[in-house]
Amino acid sequence: MAVAEAPAHKATQSGDSHPVLAPVSRSRCSFRRGRPILPANVATKRRRGRTDHGRATLAFCRGSTAISLTLAAVGAVVAALFDTTIAPYLQIGGAQPDLVLILAVIWTVVVGIEGGLVWAFLGGLLIDLLAPRPLGSTAFALLLSVGAAAVYARVVVRGRYARPIAAVFLISLVNAVIFTIVNRALRGAIPLDDAVATWLPGAVYNAVLALLIAPILVSINARRADRDRLDW
């Protein structure tokens, strides 16, 4: 009897509160500074799980960005074709809609600058080829306008639906000034009064179209963001 009780007595004197449960608790996990130290196999599984989840999230984000940029590229081509074929027949007071500019600005404010740059670059180059205009002039003016829209999006953060509409009006004026300067530099002297007379009507025209387009894009982007958040 004395021999059988010796190990239990020895374990109790070693500082464990229970002679039988102490080895089990040490094998499952120990503590250091209030944080559990998991066994090697459990910790490795957790690290692998976090790594796999991070890789899956990164791959999903890259795929979503690629789809977004592809849609922007296709939309830029369609909008440029509209601007060079149909828009001239929709003139009001000497001003005509600039669909590439409208969608590039709305996309930049609502979705992000990457897609806005795609809209500006591809749409501007195609307009220059079809109009025809000095190659790169429209694209250059649109790229600068998208940059201004990105700054606007960082400064103005309120107004879910009003923000992109106001951006289209303001950036339309900016784009008109830039394009007039670039056009005069590349083509020489052009009637400045005629160009200035169309700035404000063109900006109002674009803002009216943005009033129809912006809510649709804002709703689609919000729905996509909600779906992505539920998936993860």
mmCIF file with all atom_site columns, C-alpha atoms in Angstrom:
data_model
loop_
_atom_site.group_PDB
_atom_site.id
_atom_site.type_symbol
_atom_site.label_atom_id
_atom_site.label_alt_id
_atom_site.label_comp_id
_atom_site.label_asym_id
_atom_site.label_entity_id
_atom_site.label_seq_id
_atom_site.pdbx_PDB_ins_code
_atom_site.Cartn_x
_atom_site.Cartn_y
_atom_site.Cartn_z
_atom_site.occupancy
_atom_site.B_iso_or_equiv
_atom_site.pdbx_formal_charge
_atom_site.auth_seq_id
_atom_site.auth_comp_id
_atom_site.auth_asym_id
_atom_site.auth_atom_id
_atom_site.pdbx_PDB_model_num
ATOM 1   C CA . MET A 1 1   ? 0.000   0.000  0.000   1.00 0.00 ? 1   MET A CA 1
ATOM 2   C CA . ALA A 1 2   ? 2.822   2.336  0.818   1.00 0.00 ? 2   ALA A CA 1
ATOM 3   C CA . VAL A 1 3   ? 4.546   1.519  -2.479  1.00 0.00 ? 3   VAL A CA 1
ATOM 4   C CA . ALA A 1 4   ? 1.403   2.282  -4.496  1.00 0.00 ? 4   ALA A CA 1
ATOM 5   C CA . GLU A 1 5   ? 0.874   5.640  -2.860  1.00 0.00 ? 5   GLU A CA 1
ATOM 6   C CA . ALA A 1 6   ? 4.423   6.832  -3.335  1.00 0.00 ? 6   ALA A CA 1
ATOM 7   C CA . PRO A 1 7   ? 4.075   8.198  -6.917  1.00 0.00 ? 7   PRO A CA 1
ATOM 8   C CA . ALA A 1 8   ? 0.934   10.111 -6.046  1.00 0.00 ? 8   ALA A CA 1
ATOM 9   C CA . HIS A 1 9   ? 2.582   11.628 -2.985  1.00 0.00 ? 9   HIS A CA 1
ATOM 10  C CA . LYS A 1 10  ? 5.622   12.542 -5.046  1.00 0.00 ? 10  LYS A CA 1
ATOM 11  C CA . ALA A 1 11  ? 3.501   14.192 -7.717  1.00 0.00 ? 11  ALA A CA 1
ATOM 12  C CA . THR A 1 12  ? 1.627   16.213 -5.100  1.00 0.00 ? 12  THR A CA 1
ATOM 13  C CA . GLN A 1 13  ? 4.841   17.507 -3.588  1.00 0.00 ? 13  GLN A CA 1
ATOM 14  C CA . SER A 1 14  ? 6.136   18.576 -7.006  1.00 0.00 ? 14  SER A CA 1
ATOM 15  C CA . GLY A 1 15  ? 3.600   21.407 -7.064  1.00 0.00 ? 15  GLY A CA 1
ATOM 16  C CA . ASP A 1 16  ? 0.723   19.921 -9.136  1.00 0.00 ? 16  ASP A CA 1
ATOM 17  C CA . SER A 1 17  ? -2.723  20.481 -7.678  1.00 0.00 ? 17  SER A CA 1
ATOM 18  C CA . HIS A 1 18  ? -3.969  17.027 -8.752  1.00 0.00 ? 18  HIS A CA 1
ATOM 19  C CA . PRO A 1 19  ? -1.712  13.979 -9.112  1.00 0.00 ? 19  PRO A CA 1
ATOM 20  C CA . VAL A 1 20  ? -3.689  12.515 -12.016 1.00 0.00 ? 20  VAL A CA 1
ATOM 21  C CA . LEU A 1 21  ? -4.914  15.575 -13.979 1.00 0.00 ? 21  LEU A CA 1
ATOM 22  C CA . ALA A 1 22  ? -1.621  17.469 -13.842 1.00 0.00 ? 22  ALA A CA 1
ATOM 23  C CA . PRO A 1 23  ? 0.159   15.424 -16.572 1.00 0.00 ? 23  PRO A CA 1
ATOM 24  C CA . VAL A 1 24  ? -2.934  15.690 -18.813 1.00 0.00 ? 24  VAL A CA 1
ATOM 25  C CA . SER A 1 25  ? -3.168  19.467 -18.460 1.00 0.00 ? 25  SER A CA 1
ATOM 26  C CA . ARG A 1 26  ? 0.535   19.860 -19.219 1.00 0.00 ? 26  ARG A CA 1
ATOM 27  C CA . SER A 1 27  ? 0.218   17.740 -22.363 1.00 0.00 ? 27  SER A CA 1
ATOM 28  C CA . ARG A 1 28  ? -2.768  19.704 -23.748 1.00 0.00 ? 28  ARG A CA 1
ATOM 29  C CA . CYS A 1 29  ? -1.481  23.209 -23.312 1.00 0.00 ? 29  CYS A CA 1
ATOM 30  C CA . SER A 1 30  ? 0.587   25.369 -21.009 1.00 0.00 ? 30  SER A CA 1
ATOM 31  C CA . PHE A 1 31  ? 0.468   29.073 -20.240 1.00 0.00 ? 31  PHE A CA 1
ATOM 32  C CA . ARG A 1 32  ? 3.019   31.832 -20.452 1.00 0.00 ? 32  ARG A CA 1
ATOM 33  C CA . ARG A 1 33  ? 2.158   35.394 -19.470 1.00 0.00 ? 33  ARG A CA 1
ATOM 34  C CA . GLY A 1 34  ? -1.521  34.607 -19.601 1.00 0.00 ? 34  GLY A CA 1
ATOM 35  C CA . ARG A 1 35  ? -1.488  33.253 -23.188 1.00 0.00 ? 35  ARG A CA 1
ATOM 36  C CA . PRO A 1 36  ? -1.840  29.575 -24.039 1.00 0.00 ? 36  PRO A CA 1
ATOM 37  C CA . ILE A 1 37  ? 1.002   27.804 -25.784 1.00 0.00 ? 37  ILE A CA 1
ATOM 38  C CA . LEU A 1 38  ? -0.612  25.202 -28.007 1.00 0.00 ? 38  LEU A CA 1
ATOM 39  C CA . PRO A 1 39  ? 0.999   21.937 -28.986 1.00 0.00 ? 39  PRO A CA 1
ATOM 40  C CA . ALA A 1 40  ? 3.070   22.050 -32.141 1.00 0.00 ? 40  ALA A CA 1
ATOM 41  C CA . ASN A 1 41  ? 0.562   20.169 -34.291 1.00 0.00 ? 41  ASN A CA 1
ATOM 42  C CA . VAL A 1 42  ? -2.362  22.411 -33.254 1.00 0.00 ? 42  VAL A CA 1
ATOM 43  C CA . ALA A 1 43  ? -0.387  25.629 -33.736 1.00 0.00 ? 43  ALA A CA 1
ATOM 44  C CA . THR A 1 44  ? 0.797   24.472 -37.163 1.00 0.00 ? 44  THR A CA 1
ATOM 45  C CA . LYS A 1 45  ? -2.771  23.715 -38.257 1.00 0.00 ? 45  LYS A CA 1
ATOM 46  C CA . ARG A 1 46  ? -3.920  27.159 -37.126 1.00 0.00 ? 46  ARG A CA 1
ATOM 47  C CA . ARG A 1 47  ? -1.086  28.879 -38.967 1.00 0.00 ? 47  ARG A CA 1
ATOM 48  C CA . ARG A 1 48  ? -1.842  26.892 -42.102 1.00 0.00 ? 48  ARG A CA 1
ATOM 49  C CA . GLY A 1 49  ? -5.516  27.777 -41.809 1.00 0.00 ? 49  GLY A CA 1
ATOM 50  C CA . ARG A 1 50  ? -4.750  31.476 -41.511 1.00 0.00 ? 50  ARG A CA 1
ATOM 51  C CA . THR A 1 51  ? -2.321  31.287 -44.430 1.00 0.00 ? 51  THR A CA 1
ATOM 52  C CA . ASP A 1 52  ? -4.791  29.449 -46.665 1.00 0.00 ? 52  ASP A CA 1
ATOM 53  C CA . HIS A 1 53  ? -7.548  31.924 -45.782 1.00 0.00 ? 53  HIS A CA 1
ATOM 54  C CA . GLY A 1 54  ? -5.252  34.854 -46.548 1.00 0.00 ? 54  GLY A CA 1
ATOM 55  C CA . ARG A 1 55  ? -4.244  33.356 -49.893 1.00 0.00 ? 55  ARG A CA 1
ATOM 56  C CA . ALA A 1 56  ? -7.865  32.664 -50.791 1.00 0.00 ? 56  ALA A CA 1
ATOM 57  C CA . THR A 1 57  ? -8.846  36.220 -49.863 1.00 0.00 ? 57  THR A CA 1
ATOM 58  C CA . LEU A 1 58  ? -5.972  37.669 -51.922 1.00 0.00 ? 58  LEU A CA 1
ATOM 59  C CA . ALA A 1 59  ? -6.894  35.506 -54.916 1.00 0.00 ? 59  ALA A CA 1
ATOM 60  C CA . PHE A 1 60  ? -10.543 36.545 -54.603 1.00 0.00 ? 60  PHE A CA 1
ATOM 61  C CA . CYS A 1 61  ? -9.611  40.241 -54.441 1.00 0.00 ? 61  CYS A CA 1
ATOM 62  C CA . ARG A 1 62  ? -7.354  39.907 -57.472 1.00 0.00 ? 62  ARG A CA 1
ATOM 63  C CA . GLY A 1 63  ? -10.087 38.133 -59.407 1.00 0.00 ? 63  GLY A CA 1
ATOM 64  C CA . SER A 1 64  ? -12.639 40.785 -58.461 1.00 0.00 ? 64  SER A CA 1
ATOM 65  C CA . THR A 1 65  ? -10.251 43.560 -59.517 1.00 0.00 ? 65  THR A CA 1
ATOM 66  C CA . ALA A 1 66  ? -9.535  41.852 -62.841 1.00 0.00 ? 66  ALA A CA 1
ATOM 67  C CA . ILE A 1 67  ? -13.256 41.553 -63.577 1.00 0.00 ? 67  ILE A CA 1
ATOM 68  C CA . SER A 1 68  ? -13.804 45.181 -62.626 1.00 0.00 ? 68  SER A CA 1
ATOM 69  C CA . LEU A 1 69  ? -11.012 46.397 -64.912 1.00 0.00 ? 69  LEU A CA 1
ATOM 70  C CA . THR A 1 70  ? -12.262 44.210 -67.755 1.00 0.00 ? 70  THR A CA 1
ATOM 71  C CA . LEU A 1 71  ? -15.737 45.705 -67.457 1.00 0.00 ? 71  LEU A CA 1
ATOM 72  C CA . ALA A 1 72  ? -14.198 49.178 -67.431 1.00 0.00 ? 72  ALA A CA 1
ATOM 73  C CA . ALA A 1 73  ? -12.220 48.420 -70.601 1.00 0.00 ? 73  ALA A CA 1
ATOM 74  C CA . VAL A 1 74  ? -15.270 47.091 -72.460 1.00 0.00 ? 74  VAL A CA 1
ATOM 75  C CA . GLY A 1 75  ? -17.392 49.986 -71.230 1.00 0.00 ? 75  GLY A CA 1
ATOM 76  C CA . ALA A 1 76  ? -14.773 52.498 -72.336 1.00 0.00 ? 76  ALA A CA 1
ATOM 77  C CA . VAL A 1 77  ? -14.878 51.152 -75.891 1.00 0.00 ? 77  VAL A CA 1
ATOM 78  C CA . VAL A 1 78  ? -18.683 51.277 -76.007 1.00 0.00 ? 78  VAL A CA 1
ATOM 79  C CA . ALA A 1 79  ? -18.791 54.785 -74.512 1.00 0.00 ? 79  ALA A CA 1
ATOM 80  C CA . ALA A 1 80  ? -16.163 56.048 -76.970 1.00 0.00 ? 80  ALA A CA 1
ATOM 81  C CA . LEU A 1 81  ? -18.183 54.684 -79.871 1.00 0.00 ? 81  LEU A CA 1
ATOM 82  C CA . PHE A 1 82  ? -21.238 56.470 -78.478 1.00 0.00 ? 82  PHE A CA 1
ATOM 83  C CA . ASP A 1 83  ? -19.342 59.763 -78.148 1.00 0.00 ? 83  ASP A CA 1
ATOM 84  C CA . THR A 1 84  ? -18.115 59.662 -81.726 1.00 0.00 ? 84  THR A CA 1
ATOM 85  C CA . THR A 1 85  ? -21.263 58.395 -83.462 1.00 0.00 ? 85  THR A CA 1
ATOM 86  C CA . ILE A 1 86  ? -24.431 59.268 -81.515 1.00 0.00 ? 86  ILE A CA 1
ATOM 87  C CA . ALA A 1 87  ? -23.428 62.137 -79.213 1.00 0.00 ? 87  ALA A CA 1
ATOM 88  C CA . PRO A 1 88  ? -22.965 64.706 -82.032 1.00 0.00 ? 88  PRO A CA 1
ATOM 89  C CA . TYR A 1 89  ? -26.669 64.303 -82.840 1.00 0.00 ? 89  TYR A CA 1
ATOM 90  C CA . LEU A 1 90  ? -27.628 65.019 -79.220 1.00 0.00 ? 90  LEU A CA 1
ATOM 91  C CA . GLN A 1 91  ? -26.203 68.523 -79.047 1.00 0.00 ? 91  GLN A CA 1
ATOM 92  C CA . ILE A 1 92  ? -28.086 71.143 -77.045 1.00 0.00 ? 92  ILE A CA 1
ATOM 93  C CA . GLY A 1 93  ? -26.927 74.729 -77.226 1.00 0.00 ? 93  GLY A CA 1
ATOM 94  C CA . GLY A 1 94  ? -23.648 73.713 -78.816 1.00 0.00 ? 94  GLY A CA 1
ATOM 95  C CA . ALA A 1 95  ? -22.866 71.243 -76.019 1.00 0.00 ? 95  ALA A CA 1
ATOM 96  C CA . GLN A 1 96  ? -22.925 67.476 -76.389 1.00 0.00 ? 96  GLN A CA 1
ATOM 97  C CA . PRO A 1 97  ? -22.636 64.699 -73.793 1.00 0.00 ? 97  PRO A CA 1
ATOM 98  C CA . ASP A 1 98  ? -19.257 63.172 -72.988 1.00 0.00 ? 98  ASP A CA 1
ATOM 99  C CA . LEU A 1 99  ? -20.133 59.651 -71.892 1.00 0.00 ? 99  LEU A CA 1
ATOM 100 C CA . VAL A 1 100 ? -16.516 58.516 -71.460 1.00 0.00 ? 100 VAL A CA 1
ATOM 101 C CA . LEU A 1 101 ? -15.839 61.402 -69.087 1.00 0.00 ? 101 LEU A CA 1
ATOM 102 C CA . ILE A 1 102 ? -19.104 60.839 -67.177 1.00 0.00 ? 102 ILE A CA 1
ATOM 103 C CA . LEU A 1 103 ? -18.484 57.152 -66.590 1.00 0.00 ? 103 LEU A CA 1
ATOM 104 C CA . ALA A 1 104 ? -14.779 57.614 -65.858 1.00 0.00 ? 104 ALA A CA 1
ATOM 105 C CA . VAL A 1 105 ? -15.536 60.167 -63.140 1.00 0.00 ? 105 VAL A CA 1
ATOM 106 C CA . ILE A 1 106 ? -18.409 58.181 -61.619 1.00 0.00 ? 106 ILE A CA 1
ATOM 107 C CA . TRP A 1 107 ? -16.322 54.988 -61.631 1.00 0.00 ? 107 TRP A CA 1
ATOM 108 C CA . THR A 1 108 ? -13.402 56.770 -59.970 1.00 0.00 ? 108 THR A CA 1
ATOM 109 C CA . VAL A 1 109 ? -15.558 58.238 -57.217 1.00 0.00 ? 109 VAL A CA 1
ATOM 110 C CA . VAL A 1 110 ? -17.709 55.153 -56.585 1.00 0.00 ? 110 VAL A CA 1
ATOM 111 C CA . VAL A 1 111 ? -15.446 52.176 -57.358 1.00 0.00 ? 111 VAL A CA 1
ATOM 112 C CA . GLY A 1 112 ? -11.834 53.332 -57.550 1.00 0.00 ? 112 GLY A CA 1
ATOM 113 C CA . ILE A 1 113 ? -9.210  55.129 -59.568 1.00 0.00 ? 113 ILE A CA 1
ATOM 114 C CA . GLU A 1 114 ? -7.848  51.988 -61.292 1.00 0.00 ? 114 GLU A CA 1
ATOM 115 C CA . GLY A 1 115 ? -10.973 51.500 -63.353 1.00 0.00 ? 115 GLY A CA 1
ATOM 116 C CA . GLY A 1 116 ? -11.264 55.237 -63.912 1.00 0.00 ? 116 GLY A CA 1
ATOM 117 C CA . LEU A 1 117 ? -7.820  55.276 -65.486 1.00 0.00 ? 117 LEU A CA 1
ATOM 118 C CA . VAL A 1 118 ? -8.858  52.444 -67.793 1.00 0.00 ? 118 VAL A CA 1
ATOM 119 C CA . TRP A 1 119 ? -11.956 54.382 -68.838 1.00 0.00 ? 119 TRP A CA 1
ATOM 120 C CA . ALA A 1 120 ? -9.895  57.510 -69.481 1.00 0.00 ? 120 ALA A CA 1
ATOM 121 C CA . PHE A 1 121 ? -6.994  55.907 -71.332 1.00 0.00 ? 121 PHE A CA 1
ATOM 122 C CA . LEU A 1 122 ? -8.804  53.475 -73.618 1.00 0.00 ? 122 LEU A CA 1
ATOM 123 C CA . GLY A 1 123 ? -11.816 55.692 -74.190 1.00 0.00 ? 123 GLY A CA 1
ATOM 124 C CA . GLY A 1 124 ? -9.662  58.740 -74.860 1.00 0.00 ? 124 GLY A CA 1
ATOM 125 C CA . LEU A 1 125 ? -7.393  56.960 -77.331 1.00 0.00 ? 125 LEU A CA 1
ATOM 126 C CA . LEU A 1 126 ? -10.351 55.523 -79.225 1.00 0.00 ? 126 LEU A CA 1
ATOM 127 C CA . ILE A 1 127 ? -12.002 58.950 -79.455 1.00 0.00 ? 127 ILE A CA 1
ATOM 128 C CA . ASP A 1 128 ? -8.744  60.430 -80.756 1.00 0.00 ? 128 ASP A CA 1
ATOM 129 C CA . LEU A 1 129 ? -8.614  57.761 -83.460 1.00 0.00 ? 129 LEU A CA 1
ATOM 130 C CA . LEU A 1 130 ? -12.269 58.035 -84.491 1.00 0.00 ? 130 LEU A CA 1
ATOM 131 C CA . ALA A 1 131 ? -12.902 61.796 -84.151 1.00 0.00 ? 131 ALA A CA 1
ATOM 132 C CA . PRO A 1 132 ? -10.125 62.362 -85.415 1.00 0.00 ? 132 PRO A CA 1
ATOM 133 C CA . ARG A 1 133 ? -8.132  64.440 -82.963 1.00 0.00 ? 133 ARG A CA 1
ATOM 134 C CA . PRO A 1 134 ? -4.424  64.786 -82.170 1.00 0.00 ? 134 PRO A CA 1
ATOM 135 C CA . LEU A 1 135 ? -3.491  61.356 -80.855 1.00 0.00 ? 135 LEU A CA 1
ATOM 136 C CA . GLY A 1 136 ? -3.348  61.369 -77.079 1.00 0.00 ? 136 GLY A CA 1
ATOM 137 C CA . SER A 1 137 ? -4.969  64.761 -76.547 1.00 0.00 ? 137 SER A CA 1
ATOM 138 C CA . THR A 1 138 ? -8.324  63.452 -75.303 1.00 0.00 ? 138 THR A CA 1
ATOM 139 C CA . ALA A 1 139 ? -6.695  60.647 -73.319 1.00 0.00 ? 139 ALA A CA 1
ATOM 140 C CA . PHE A 1 140 ? -4.323  63.106 -71.650 1.00 0.00 ? 140 PHE A CA 1
ATOM 141 C CA . ALA A 1 141 ? -7.152  65.454 -70.655 1.00 0.00 ? 141 ALA A CA 1
ATOM 142 C CA . LEU A 1 142 ? -9.238  62.545 -69.359 1.00 0.00 ? 142 LEU A CA 1
ATOM 143 C CA . LEU A 1 143 ? -6.374  61.099 -67.317 1.00 0.00 ? 143 LEU A CA 1
ATOM 144 C CA . LEU A 1 144 ? -5.822  64.442 -65.616 1.00 0.00 ? 144 LEU A CA 1
ATOM 145 C CA . SER A 1 145 ? -9.557  64.709 -65.013 1.00 0.00 ? 145 SER A CA 1
ATOM 146 C CA . VAL A 1 146 ? -9.628  61.248 -63.414 1.00 0.00 ? 146 VAL A CA 1
ATOM 147 C CA . GLY A 1 147 ? -6.781  62.313 -61.147 1.00 0.00 ? 147 GLY A CA 1
ATOM 148 C CA . ALA A 1 148 ? -8.814  65.356 -60.115 1.00 0.00 ? 148 ALA A CA 1
ATOM 149 C CA . ALA A 1 149 ? -11.816 63.085 -59.502 1.00 0.00 ? 149 ALA A CA 1
ATOM 150 C CA . ALA A 1 150 ? -9.702  60.867 -57.246 1.00 0.00 ? 150 ALA A CA 1
ATOM 151 C CA . VAL A 1 151 ? -8.657  63.895 -55.198 1.00 0.00 ? 151 VAL A CA 1
ATOM 152 C CA . TYR A 1 152 ? -12.301 64.968 -55.017 1.00 0.00 ? 152 TYR A CA 1
ATOM 153 C CA . ALA A 1 153 ? -13.302 61.487 -53.791 1.00 0.00 ? 153 ALA A CA 1
ATOM 154 C CA . ARG A 1 154 ? -10.776 61.710 -50.942 1.00 0.00 ? 154 ARG A CA 1
ATOM 155 C CA . VAL A 1 155 ? -11.866 65.195 -49.897 1.00 0.00 ? 155 VAL A CA 1
ATOM 156 C CA . VAL A 1 156 ? -15.641 64.793 -50.263 1.00 0.00 ? 156 VAL A CA 1
ATOM 157 C CA . VAL A 1 157 ? -16.758 61.685 -48.394 1.00 0.00 ? 157 VAL A CA 1
ATOM 158 C CA . ARG A 1 158 ? -20.451 62.404 -47.776 1.00 0.00 ? 158 ARG A CA 1
ATOM 159 C CA . GLY A 1 159 ? -23.375 62.088 -50.124 1.00 0.00 ? 159 GLY A CA 1
ATOM 160 C CA . ARG A 1 160 ? -23.655 58.570 -51.456 1.00 0.00 ? 160 ARG A CA 1
ATOM 161 C CA . TYR A 1 161 ? -25.582 59.543 -54.570 1.00 0.00 ? 161 TYR A CA 1
ATOM 162 C CA . ALA A 1 162 ? -24.970 63.289 -54.772 1.00 0.00 ? 162 ALA A CA 1
ATOM 163 C CA . ARG A 1 163 ? -21.182 62.991 -54.535 1.00 0.00 ? 163 ARG A CA 1
ATOM 164 C CA . PRO A 1 164 ? -20.560 61.429 -57.978 1.00 0.00 ? 164 PRO A CA 1
ATOM 165 C CA . ILE A 1 165 ? -23.104 63.726 -59.642 1.00 0.00 ? 165 ILE A CA 1
ATOM 166 C CA . ALA A 1 166 ? -21.427 66.839 -58.251 1.00 0.00 ? 166 ALA A CA 1
ATOM 167 C CA . ALA A 1 167 ? -18.070 65.381 -59.251 1.00 0.00 ? 167 ALA A CA 1
ATOM 168 C CA . VAL A 1 168 ? -19.208 65.012 -62.862 1.00 0.00 ? 168 VAL A CA 1
ATOM 169 C CA . PHE A 1 169 ? -20.270 68.661 -63.001 1.00 0.00 ? 169 PHE A CA 1
ATOM 170 C CA . LEU A 1 170 ? -17.019 69.969 -61.509 1.00 0.00 ? 170 LEU A CA 1
ATOM 171 C CA . ILE A 1 171 ? -14.685 67.644 -63.386 1.00 0.00 ? 171 ILE A CA 1
ATOM 172 C CA . SER A 1 172 ? -16.477 68.399 -66.648 1.00 0.00 ? 172 SER A CA 1
ATOM 173 C CA . LEU A 1 173 ? -15.411 72.025 -66.246 1.00 0.00 ? 173 LEU A CA 1
ATOM 174 C CA . VAL A 1 174 ? -11.862 70.927 -65.401 1.00 0.00 ? 174 VAL A CA 1
ATOM 175 C CA . ASN A 1 175 ? -11.735 68.617 -68.400 1.00 0.00 ? 175 ASN A CA 1
ATOM 176 C CA . ALA A 1 176 ? -13.047 71.350 -70.716 1.00 0.00 ? 176 ALA A CA 1
ATOM 177 C CA . VAL A 1 177 ? -10.329 73.755 -69.601 1.00 0.00 ? 177 VAL A CA 1
ATOM 178 C CA . ILE A 1 178 ? -7.583  71.133 -69.949 1.00 0.00 ? 178 ILE A CA 1
ATOM 179 C CA . PHE A 1 179 ? -8.773  69.958 -73.341 1.00 0.00 ? 179 PHE A CA 1
ATOM 180 C CA . THR A 1 180 ? -9.032  73.519 -74.660 1.00 0.00 ? 180 THR A CA 1
ATOM 181 C CA . ILE A 1 181 ? -5.473  74.289 -73.554 1.00 0.00 ? 181 ILE A CA 1
ATOM 182 C CA . VAL A 1 182 ? -4.113  71.051 -75.046 1.00 0.00 ? 182 VAL A CA 1
ATOM 183 C CA . ASN A 1 183 ? -6.077  71.516 -78.265 1.00 0.00 ? 183 ASN A CA 1
ATOM 184 C CA . ARG A 1 184 ? -4.839  75.082 -78.725 1.00 0.00 ? 184 ARG A CA 1
ATOM 185 C CA . ALA A 1 185 ? -1.264  73.939 -78.098 1.00 0.00 ? 185 ALA A CA 1
ATOM 186 C CA . LEU A 1 186 ? -1.464  71.115 -80.646 1.00 0.00 ? 186 LEU A CA 1
ATOM 187 C CA . ARG A 1 187 ? -3.685  72.645 -83.318 1.00 0.00 ? 187 ARG A CA 1
ATOM 188 C CA . GLY A 1 188 ? -2.723  76.252 -83.026 1.00 0.00 ? 188 GLY A CA 1
ATOM 189 C CA . ALA A 1 189 ? -5.122  79.145 -82.574 1.00 0.00 ? 189 ALA A CA 1
ATOM 190 C CA . ILE A 1 190 ? -8.770  78.105 -82.310 1.00 0.00 ? 190 ILE A CA 1
ATOM 191 C CA . PRO A 1 191 ? -11.782 80.301 -81.472 1.00 0.00 ? 191 PRO A CA 1
ATOM 192 C CA . LEU A 1 192 ? -11.489 80.541 -77.700 1.00 0.00 ? 192 LEU A CA 1
ATOM 193 C CA . ASP A 1 193 ? -14.848 82.260 -77.231 1.00 0.00 ? 193 ASP A CA 1
ATOM 194 C CA . ASP A 1 194 ? -16.684 79.389 -78.890 1.00 0.00 ? 194 ASP A CA 1
ATOM 195 C CA . ALA A 1 195 ? -14.915 76.872 -76.678 1.00 0.00 ? 195 ALA A CA 1
ATOM 196 C CA . VAL A 1 196 ? -15.565 78.786 -73.459 1.00 0.00 ? 196 VAL A CA 1
ATOM 197 C CA . ALA A 1 197 ? -19.234 79.213 -74.369 1.00 0.00 ? 197 ALA A CA 1
ATOM 198 C CA . THR A 1 198 ? -19.712 75.442 -74.277 1.00 0.00 ? 198 THR A CA 1
ATOM 199 C CA . TRP A 1 199 ? -17.991 74.790 -70.924 1.00 0.00 ? 199 TRP A CA 1
ATOM 200 C CA . LEU A 1 200 ? -20.922 75.439 -68.634 1.00 0.00 ? 200 LEU A CA 1
ATOM 201 C CA . PRO A 1 201 ? -23.647 73.953 -70.873 1.00 0.00 ? 201 PRO A CA 1
ATOM 202 C CA . GLY A 1 202 ? -21.492 70.864 -71.350 1.00 0.00 ? 202 GLY A CA 1
ATOM 203 C CA . ALA A 1 203 ? -20.968 70.479 -67.611 1.00 0.00 ? 203 ALA A CA 1
ATOM 204 C CA . VAL A 1 204 ? -24.710 70.823 -66.956 1.00 0.00 ? 204 VAL A CA 1
ATOM 205 C CA . TYR A 1 205 ? -25.491 68.325 -69.713 1.00 0.00 ? 205 TYR A CA 1
ATOM 206 C CA . ASN A 1 206 ? -23.058 65.790 -68.257 1.00 0.00 ? 206 ASN A CA 1
ATOM 207 C CA . ALA A 1 207 ? -24.421 66.319 -64.748 1.00 0.00 ? 207 ALA A CA 1
ATOM 208 C CA . VAL A 1 208 ? -27.979 65.623 -65.945 1.00 0.00 ? 208 VAL A CA 1
ATOM 209 C CA . LEU A 1 209 ? -26.846 62.347 -67.484 1.00 0.00 ? 209 LEU A CA 1
ATOM 210 C CA . ALA A 1 210 ? -24.901 61.551 -64.325 1.00 0.00 ? 210 ALA A CA 1
ATOM 211 C CA . LEU A 1 211 ? -28.120 62.018 -62.399 1.00 0.00 ? 211 LEU A CA 1
ATOM 212 C CA . LEU A 1 212 ? -29.464 59.015 -64.323 1.00 0.00 ? 212 LEU A CA 1
ATOM 213 C CA . ILE A 1 213 ? -26.313 56.894 -64.376 1.00 0.00 ? 213 ILE A CA 1
ATOM 214 C CA . ALA A 1 214 ? -24.743 57.422 -60.947 1.00 0.00 ? 214 ALA A CA 1
ATOM 215 C CA . PRO A 1 215 ? -27.539 55.868 -58.806 1.00 0.00 ? 215 PRO A CA 1
ATOM 216 C CA . ILE A 1 216 ? -27.395 52.698 -60.899 1.00 0.00 ? 216 ILE A CA 1
ATOM 217 C CA . LEU A 1 217 ? -23.635 52.301 -60.532 1.00 0.00 ? 217 LEU A CA 1
ATOM 218 C CA . VAL A 1 218 ? -23.751 53.170 -56.820 1.00 0.00 ? 218 VAL A CA 1
ATOM 219 C CA . SER A 1 219 ? -26.453 50.543 -56.205 1.00 0.00 ? 219 SER A CA 1
ATOM 220 C CA . ILE A 1 220 ? -24.587 47.863 -58.184 1.00 0.00 ? 220 ILE A CA 1
ATOM 221 C CA . ASN A 1 221 ? -21.334 48.564 -56.353 1.00 0.00 ? 221 ASN A CA 1
ATOM 222 C CA . ALA A 1 222 ? -23.066 48.518 -52.936 1.00 0.00 ? 222 ALA A CA 1
ATOM 223 C CA . ARG A 1 223 ? -24.779 45.233 -53.746 1.00 0.00 ? 223 ARG A CA 1
ATOM 224 C CA . ARG A 1 224 ? -21.493 43.682 -54.864 1.00 0.00 ? 224 ARG A CA 1
ATOM 225 C CA . ALA A 1 225 ? -19.755 44.854 -51.681 1.00 0.00 ? 225 ALA A CA 1
ATOM 226 C CA . ASP A 1 226 ? -22.536 43.391 -49.530 1.00 0.00 ? 226 ASP A CA 1
ATOM 227 C CA . ARG A 1 227 ? -22.330 40.071 -51.368 1.00 0.00 ? 227 ARG A CA 1
ATOM 228 C CA . ASP A 1 228 ? -18.558 39.897 -50.934 1.00 0.00 ? 228 ASP A CA 1
ATOM 229 C CA . ARG A 1 229 ? -18.894 40.672 -47.244 1.00 0.00 ? 229 ARG A CA 1
ATOM 230 C CA . LEU A 1 230 ? -21.464 37.885 -46.771 1.00 0.00 ? 230 LEU A CA 1
ATOM 231 C CA . ASP A 1 231 ? -19.260 35.411 -48.659 1.00 0.00 ? 231 ASP A CA 1
ATOM 232 C CA . TRP A 1 232 ? -16.411 36.035 -46.252 1.00 0.00 ? 232 TRP A CA 1
#
